[in-house]
PDB file of C-alpha atoms in Angstrom:
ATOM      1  CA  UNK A   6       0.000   0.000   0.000  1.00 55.00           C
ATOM      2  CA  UNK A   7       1.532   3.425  -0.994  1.00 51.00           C
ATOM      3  CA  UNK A   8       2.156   6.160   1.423  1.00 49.00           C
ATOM      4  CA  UNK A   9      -1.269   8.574  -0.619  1.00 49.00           C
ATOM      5  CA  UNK A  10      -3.311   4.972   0.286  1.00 47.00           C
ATOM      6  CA  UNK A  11      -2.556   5.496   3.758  1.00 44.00           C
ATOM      7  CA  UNK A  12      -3.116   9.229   3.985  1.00 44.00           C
ATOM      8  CA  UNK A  13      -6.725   9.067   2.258  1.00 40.00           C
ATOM      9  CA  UNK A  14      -7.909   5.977   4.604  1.00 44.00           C
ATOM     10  CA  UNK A  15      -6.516   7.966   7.995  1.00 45.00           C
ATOM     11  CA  UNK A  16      -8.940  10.935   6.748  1.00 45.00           C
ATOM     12  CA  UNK A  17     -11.969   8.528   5.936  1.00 41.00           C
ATOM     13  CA  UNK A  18     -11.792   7.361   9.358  1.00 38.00           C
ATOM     14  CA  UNK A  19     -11.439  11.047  10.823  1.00 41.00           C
ATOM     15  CA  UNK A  20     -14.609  11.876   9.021  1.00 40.00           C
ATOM     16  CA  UNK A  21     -16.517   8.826   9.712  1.00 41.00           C
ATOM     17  CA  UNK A  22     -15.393   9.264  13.525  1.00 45.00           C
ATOM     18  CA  UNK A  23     -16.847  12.811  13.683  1.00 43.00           C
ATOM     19  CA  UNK A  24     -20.409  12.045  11.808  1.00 45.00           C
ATOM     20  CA  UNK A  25     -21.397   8.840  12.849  1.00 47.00           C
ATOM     21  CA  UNK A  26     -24.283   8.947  15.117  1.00 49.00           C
ATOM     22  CA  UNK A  27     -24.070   9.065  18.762  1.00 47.00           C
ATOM     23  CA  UNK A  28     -20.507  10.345  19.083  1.00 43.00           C
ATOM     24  CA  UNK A  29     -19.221  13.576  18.226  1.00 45.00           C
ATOM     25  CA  UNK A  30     -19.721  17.563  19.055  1.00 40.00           C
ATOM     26  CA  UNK A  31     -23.914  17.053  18.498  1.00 40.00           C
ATOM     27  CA  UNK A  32     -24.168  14.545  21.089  1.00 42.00           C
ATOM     28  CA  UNK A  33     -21.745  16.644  23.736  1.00 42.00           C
ATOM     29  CA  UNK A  34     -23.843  19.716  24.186  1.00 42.00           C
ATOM     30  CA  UNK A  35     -26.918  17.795  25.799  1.00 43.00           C
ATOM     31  CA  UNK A  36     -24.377  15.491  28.040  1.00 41.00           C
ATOM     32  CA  UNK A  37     -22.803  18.902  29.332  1.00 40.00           C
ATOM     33  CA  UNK A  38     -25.921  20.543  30.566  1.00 38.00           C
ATOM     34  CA  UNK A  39     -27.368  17.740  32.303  1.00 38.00           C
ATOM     35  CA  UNK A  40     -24.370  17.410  34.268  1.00 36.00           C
ATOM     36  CA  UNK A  41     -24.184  20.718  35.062  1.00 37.00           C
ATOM     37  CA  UNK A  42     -27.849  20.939  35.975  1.00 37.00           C
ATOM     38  CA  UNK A  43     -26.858  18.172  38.319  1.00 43.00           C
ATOM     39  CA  UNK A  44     -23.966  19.560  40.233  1.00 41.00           C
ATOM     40  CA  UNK A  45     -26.062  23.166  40.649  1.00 42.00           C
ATOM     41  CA  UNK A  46     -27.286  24.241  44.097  1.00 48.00           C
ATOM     42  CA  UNK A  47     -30.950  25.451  43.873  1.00 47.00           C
ATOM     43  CA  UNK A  48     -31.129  28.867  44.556  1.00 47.00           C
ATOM     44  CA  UNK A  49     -32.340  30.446  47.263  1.00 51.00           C
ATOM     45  CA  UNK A  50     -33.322  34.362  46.613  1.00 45.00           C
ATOM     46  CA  UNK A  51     -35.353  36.344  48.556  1.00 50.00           C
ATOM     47  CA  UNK A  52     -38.102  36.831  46.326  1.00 55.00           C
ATOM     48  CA  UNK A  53     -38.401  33.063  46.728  1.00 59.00           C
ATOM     49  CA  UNK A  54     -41.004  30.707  48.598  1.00 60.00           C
ATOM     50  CA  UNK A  55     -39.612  30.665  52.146  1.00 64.00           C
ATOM     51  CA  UNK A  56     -39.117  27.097  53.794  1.00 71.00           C
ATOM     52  CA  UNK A  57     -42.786  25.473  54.751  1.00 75.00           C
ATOM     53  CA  UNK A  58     -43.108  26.137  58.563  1.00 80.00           C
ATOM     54  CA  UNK A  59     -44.411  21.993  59.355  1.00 91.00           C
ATOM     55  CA  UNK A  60     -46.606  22.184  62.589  1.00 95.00           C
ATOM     56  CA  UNK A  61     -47.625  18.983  65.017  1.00 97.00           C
ATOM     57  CA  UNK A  62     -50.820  18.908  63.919  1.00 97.00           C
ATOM     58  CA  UNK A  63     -51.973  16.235  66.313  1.00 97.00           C
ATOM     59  CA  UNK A  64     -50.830  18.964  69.028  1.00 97.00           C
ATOM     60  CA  UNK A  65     -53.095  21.005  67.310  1.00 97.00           C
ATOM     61  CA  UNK A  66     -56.000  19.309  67.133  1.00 98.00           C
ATOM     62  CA  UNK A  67     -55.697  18.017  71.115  1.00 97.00           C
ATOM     63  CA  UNK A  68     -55.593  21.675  71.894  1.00 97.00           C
ATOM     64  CA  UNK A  69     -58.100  23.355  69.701  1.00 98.00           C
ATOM     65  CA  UNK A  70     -61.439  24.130  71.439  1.00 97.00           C
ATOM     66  CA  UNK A  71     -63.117  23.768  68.174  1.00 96.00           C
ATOM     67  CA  UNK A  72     -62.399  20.012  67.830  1.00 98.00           C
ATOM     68  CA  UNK A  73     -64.961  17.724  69.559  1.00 98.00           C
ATOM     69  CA  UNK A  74     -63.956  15.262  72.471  1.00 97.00           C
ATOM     70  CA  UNK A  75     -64.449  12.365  70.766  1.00 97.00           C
ATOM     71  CA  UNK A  76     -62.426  13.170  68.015  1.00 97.00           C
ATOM     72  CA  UNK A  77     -59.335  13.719  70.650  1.00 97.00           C
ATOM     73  CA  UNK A  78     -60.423  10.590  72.385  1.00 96.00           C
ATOM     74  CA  UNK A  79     -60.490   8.349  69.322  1.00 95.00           C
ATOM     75  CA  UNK A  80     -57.166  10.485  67.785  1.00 97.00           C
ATOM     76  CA  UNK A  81     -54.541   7.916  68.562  1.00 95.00           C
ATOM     77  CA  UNK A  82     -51.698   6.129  66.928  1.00 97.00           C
ATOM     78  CA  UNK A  83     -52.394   3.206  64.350  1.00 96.00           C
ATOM     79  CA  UNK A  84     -49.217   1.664  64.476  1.00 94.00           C
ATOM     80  CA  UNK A  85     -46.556   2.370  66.956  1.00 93.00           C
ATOM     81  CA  UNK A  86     -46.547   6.710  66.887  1.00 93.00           C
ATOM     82  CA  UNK A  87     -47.546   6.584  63.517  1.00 96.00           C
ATOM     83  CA  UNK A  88     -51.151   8.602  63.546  1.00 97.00           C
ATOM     84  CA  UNK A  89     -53.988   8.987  60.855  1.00 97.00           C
ATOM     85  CA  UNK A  90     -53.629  12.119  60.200  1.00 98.00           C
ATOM     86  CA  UNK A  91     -52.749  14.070  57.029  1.00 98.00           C
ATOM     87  CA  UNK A  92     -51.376  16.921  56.660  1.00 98.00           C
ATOM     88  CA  UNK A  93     -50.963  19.937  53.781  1.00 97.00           C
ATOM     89  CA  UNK A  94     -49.830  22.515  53.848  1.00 97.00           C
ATOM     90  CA  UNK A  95     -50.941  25.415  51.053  1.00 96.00           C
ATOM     91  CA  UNK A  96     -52.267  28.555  50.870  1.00 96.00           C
ATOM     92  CA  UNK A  97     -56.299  28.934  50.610  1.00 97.00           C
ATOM     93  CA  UNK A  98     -57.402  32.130  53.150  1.00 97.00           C
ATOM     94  CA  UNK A  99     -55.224  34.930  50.852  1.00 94.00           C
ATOM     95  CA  UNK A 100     -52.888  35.023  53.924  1.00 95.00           C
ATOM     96  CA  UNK A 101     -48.999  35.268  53.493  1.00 93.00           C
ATOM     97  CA  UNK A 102     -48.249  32.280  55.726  1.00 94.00           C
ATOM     98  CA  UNK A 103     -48.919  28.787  54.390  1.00 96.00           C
ATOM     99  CA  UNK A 104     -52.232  27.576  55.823  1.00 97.00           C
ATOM    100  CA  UNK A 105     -52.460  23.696  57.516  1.00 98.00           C
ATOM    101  CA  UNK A 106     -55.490  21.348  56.029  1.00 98.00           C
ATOM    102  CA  UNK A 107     -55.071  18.740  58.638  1.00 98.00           C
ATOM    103  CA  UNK A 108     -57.648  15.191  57.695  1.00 98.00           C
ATOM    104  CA  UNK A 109     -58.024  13.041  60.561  1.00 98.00           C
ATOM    105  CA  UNK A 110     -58.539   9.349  59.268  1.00 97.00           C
ATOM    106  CA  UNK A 111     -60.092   5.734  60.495  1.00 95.00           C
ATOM    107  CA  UNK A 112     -56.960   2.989  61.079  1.00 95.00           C
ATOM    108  CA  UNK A 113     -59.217   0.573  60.117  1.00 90.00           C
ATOM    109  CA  UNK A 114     -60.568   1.664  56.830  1.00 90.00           C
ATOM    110  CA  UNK A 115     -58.358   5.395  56.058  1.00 92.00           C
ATOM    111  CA  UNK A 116     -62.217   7.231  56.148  1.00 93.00           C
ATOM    112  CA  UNK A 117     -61.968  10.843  56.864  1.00 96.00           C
ATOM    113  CA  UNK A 118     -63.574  11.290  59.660  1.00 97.00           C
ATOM    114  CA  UNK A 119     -62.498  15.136  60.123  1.00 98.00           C
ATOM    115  CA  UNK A 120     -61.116  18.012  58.456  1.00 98.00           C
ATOM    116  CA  UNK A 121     -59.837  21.050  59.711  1.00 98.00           C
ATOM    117  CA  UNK A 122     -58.169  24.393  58.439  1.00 98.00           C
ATOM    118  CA  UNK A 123     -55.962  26.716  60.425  1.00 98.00           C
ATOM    119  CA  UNK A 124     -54.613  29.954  59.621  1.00 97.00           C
ATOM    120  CA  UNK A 125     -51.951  31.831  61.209  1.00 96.00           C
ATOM    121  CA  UNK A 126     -52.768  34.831  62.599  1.00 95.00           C
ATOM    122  CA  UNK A 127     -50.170  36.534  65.177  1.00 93.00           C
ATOM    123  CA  UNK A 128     -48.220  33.597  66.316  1.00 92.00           C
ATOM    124  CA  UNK A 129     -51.178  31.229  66.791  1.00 95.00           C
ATOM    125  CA  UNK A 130     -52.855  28.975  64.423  1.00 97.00           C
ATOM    126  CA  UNK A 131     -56.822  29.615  64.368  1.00 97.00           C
ATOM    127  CA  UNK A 132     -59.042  27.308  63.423  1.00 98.00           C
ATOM    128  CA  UNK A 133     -61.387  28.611  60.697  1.00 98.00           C
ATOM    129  CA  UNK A 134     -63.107  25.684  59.320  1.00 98.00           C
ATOM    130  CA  UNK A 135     -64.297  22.277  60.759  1.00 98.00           C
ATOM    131  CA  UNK A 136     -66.011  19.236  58.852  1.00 97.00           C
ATOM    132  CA  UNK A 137     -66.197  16.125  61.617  1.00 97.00           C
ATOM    133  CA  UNK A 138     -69.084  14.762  59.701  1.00 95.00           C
ATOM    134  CA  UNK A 139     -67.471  11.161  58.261  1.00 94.00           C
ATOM    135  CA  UNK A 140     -66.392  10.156  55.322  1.00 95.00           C
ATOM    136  CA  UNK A 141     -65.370  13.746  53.997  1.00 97.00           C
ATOM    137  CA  UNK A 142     -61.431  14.786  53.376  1.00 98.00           C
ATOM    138  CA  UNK A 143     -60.380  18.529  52.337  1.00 98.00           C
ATOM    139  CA  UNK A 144     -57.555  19.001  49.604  1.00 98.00           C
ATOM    140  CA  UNK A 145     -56.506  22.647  48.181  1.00 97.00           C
ATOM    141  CA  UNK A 146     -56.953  23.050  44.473  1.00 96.00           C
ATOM    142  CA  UNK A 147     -55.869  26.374  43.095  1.00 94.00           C
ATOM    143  CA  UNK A 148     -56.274  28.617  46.063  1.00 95.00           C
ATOM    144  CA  UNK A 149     -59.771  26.928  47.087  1.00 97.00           C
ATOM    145  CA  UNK A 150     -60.690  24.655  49.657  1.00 98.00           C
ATOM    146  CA  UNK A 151     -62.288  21.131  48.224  1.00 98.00           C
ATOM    147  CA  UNK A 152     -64.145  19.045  50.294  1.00 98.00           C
ATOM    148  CA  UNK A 153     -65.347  15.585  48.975  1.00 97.00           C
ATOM    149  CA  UNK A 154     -67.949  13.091  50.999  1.00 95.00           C
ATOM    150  CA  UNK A 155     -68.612  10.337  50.237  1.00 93.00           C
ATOM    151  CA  UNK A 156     -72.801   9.186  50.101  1.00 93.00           C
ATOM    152  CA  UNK A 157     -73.801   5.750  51.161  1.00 91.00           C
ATOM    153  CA  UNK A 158     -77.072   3.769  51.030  1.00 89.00           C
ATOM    154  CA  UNK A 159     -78.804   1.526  52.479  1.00 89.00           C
ATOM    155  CA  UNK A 160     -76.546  -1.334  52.564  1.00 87.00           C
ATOM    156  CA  UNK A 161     -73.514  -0.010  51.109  1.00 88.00           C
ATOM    157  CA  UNK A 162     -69.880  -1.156  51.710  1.00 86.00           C
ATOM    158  CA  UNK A 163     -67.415   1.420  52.120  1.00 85.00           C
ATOM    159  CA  UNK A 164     -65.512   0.229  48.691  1.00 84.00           C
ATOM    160  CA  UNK A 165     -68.683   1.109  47.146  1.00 88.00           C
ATOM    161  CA  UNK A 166     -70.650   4.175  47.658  1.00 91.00           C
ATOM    162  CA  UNK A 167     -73.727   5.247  46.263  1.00 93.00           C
ATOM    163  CA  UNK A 168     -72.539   8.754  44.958  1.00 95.00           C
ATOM    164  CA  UNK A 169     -70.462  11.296  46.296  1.00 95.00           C
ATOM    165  CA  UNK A 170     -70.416  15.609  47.089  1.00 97.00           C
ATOM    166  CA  UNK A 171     -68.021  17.345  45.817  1.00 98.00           C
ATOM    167  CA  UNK A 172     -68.094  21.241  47.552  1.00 98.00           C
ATOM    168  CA  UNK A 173     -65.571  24.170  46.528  1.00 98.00           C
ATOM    169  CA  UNK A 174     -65.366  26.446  49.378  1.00 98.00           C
ATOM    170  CA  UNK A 175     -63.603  29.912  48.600  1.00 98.00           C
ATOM    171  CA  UNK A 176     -62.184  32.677  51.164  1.00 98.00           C
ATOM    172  CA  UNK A 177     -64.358  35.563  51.401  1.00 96.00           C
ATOM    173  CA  UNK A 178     -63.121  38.120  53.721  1.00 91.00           C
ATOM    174  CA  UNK A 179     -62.853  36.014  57.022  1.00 92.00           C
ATOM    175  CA  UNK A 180     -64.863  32.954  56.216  1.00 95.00           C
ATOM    176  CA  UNK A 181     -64.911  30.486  53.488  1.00 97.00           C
ATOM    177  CA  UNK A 182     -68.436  30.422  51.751  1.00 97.00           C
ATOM    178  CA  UNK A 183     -69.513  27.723  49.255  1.00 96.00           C
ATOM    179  CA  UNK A 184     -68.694  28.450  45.664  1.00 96.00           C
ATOM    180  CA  UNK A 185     -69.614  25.578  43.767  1.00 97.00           C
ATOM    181  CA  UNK A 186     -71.353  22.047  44.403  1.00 96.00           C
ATOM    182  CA  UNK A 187     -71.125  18.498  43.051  1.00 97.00           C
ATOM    183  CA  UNK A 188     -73.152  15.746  43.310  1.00 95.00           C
ATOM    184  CA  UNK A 189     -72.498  12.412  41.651  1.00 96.00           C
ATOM    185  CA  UNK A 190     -74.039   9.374  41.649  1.00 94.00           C
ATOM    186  CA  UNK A 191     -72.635   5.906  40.986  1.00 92.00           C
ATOM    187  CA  UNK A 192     -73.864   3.190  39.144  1.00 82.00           C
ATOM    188  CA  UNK A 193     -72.447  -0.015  41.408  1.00 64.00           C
ATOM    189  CA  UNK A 194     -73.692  -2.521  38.427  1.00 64.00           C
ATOM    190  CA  UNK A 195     -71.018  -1.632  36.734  1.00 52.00           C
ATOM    191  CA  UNK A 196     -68.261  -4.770  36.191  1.00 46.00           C
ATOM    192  CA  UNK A 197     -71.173  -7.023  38.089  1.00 42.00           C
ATOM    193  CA  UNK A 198     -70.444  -4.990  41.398  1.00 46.00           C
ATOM    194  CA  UNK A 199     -66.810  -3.678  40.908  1.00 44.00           C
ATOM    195  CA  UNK A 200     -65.431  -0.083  41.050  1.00 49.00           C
ATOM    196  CA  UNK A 201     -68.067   2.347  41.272  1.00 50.00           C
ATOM    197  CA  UNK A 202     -68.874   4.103  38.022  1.00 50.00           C
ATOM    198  CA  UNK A 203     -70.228   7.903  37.447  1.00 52.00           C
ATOM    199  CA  UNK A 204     -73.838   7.734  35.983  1.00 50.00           C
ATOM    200  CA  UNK A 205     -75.318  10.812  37.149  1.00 54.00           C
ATOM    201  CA  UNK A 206     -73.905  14.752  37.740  1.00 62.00           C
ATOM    202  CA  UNK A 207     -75.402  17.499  38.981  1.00 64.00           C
ATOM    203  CA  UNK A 208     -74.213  20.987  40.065  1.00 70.00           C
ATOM    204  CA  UNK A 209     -75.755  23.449  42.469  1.00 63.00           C
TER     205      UNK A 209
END
């Protein structure tokens, strides 16, 4: 093989090295700023969210005035100091501080059997709503308080409800007042007596 032969193969290869897929300068860029993405602190300014302020909610509840005694005498640990209680926290009253939606559950079955907001006013969390009428649970969906119950029938299991209310409650001034209203009913023939399907939908 002559010394041109040589020359002209040694720049094929070149070429082919720097085209070929998944090699090369195209493939580099993407690789850098992932790992660079990776090794970055996140940054904390001061026009960010500050840290969530987490609260003992069962404290809370045992203390709160609002909260009926047989709620605190039922509230107790499931499982070692594990209790049923969930706890958000989110904005829904308009305040600056993070509010607390605290759902008190069942061990036996996870049905809400309270729900509870508190604000922060001062120092002090108030209490400024109260659902202890079971199965309902309260979730925050875009600034608004949701609260869904369950509806059962005559001979209903709790897998299988007859319907369920769905109520938006929104922040007016000091109170929240209901905004909109749900109502759906299930059709339980629906996989000969599986999940619950929606048949019916109302709003009011």
């Amino acid at each position: 093989m002559s010394a041109g032969t040589i020359v002209l193969a040694g720049s094929v290869l070149f070429v082919v090295g720097c085209t070929s897929g998944g090699t090369g300068l195209k493939d580099e860029g993407p690789a850098s700023t992932e790992s660079v993405a990776k090794a970055a602190p996140t940054p904390r300014s001061s026009g960010g969210s500050p840290p969530v302020k987490k609260v003992d909610a069962v404290a809370l509840l045992k203390a709160d005035p609002k909260v009926s005694a047989q709620l605190k005498q039922d509230l107790k640990p499931c499982v070692g100091k594990q209790f049923p209680v969930d706890v958000t926290y989110g904005k829904v009253t308009g305040n600056t501080a993070d509010d607390v939606i605290v759902n008190v559950l069942s061990c036996a079955d996870a049905v809400g059997v309270g729900s509870f907001v508190y604000r922060l006013e001062g120092d002090k969390y108030q209490n400024v709503f109260a659902d202890e009428v079971p199965p309902v649970y309260a979730e925050i969906d875009r600034g608004d308080l949701v609260l869904t119950r369950e509806v059962y029938g005559k001979g209903d299991s709790i897998a299988y409800p007859s319907g369920q209310d769905v109520l938006t409650y929104r922040w007016m001034g000091d109170k929240f007042t209901v905004h909109d209203r749900v109502h759906t009913d299930f059709s339980n023939t629906a996989d000969g007596g599986g999940q619950p399907a929606p048949a019916v939908t109302s709003k009011g």
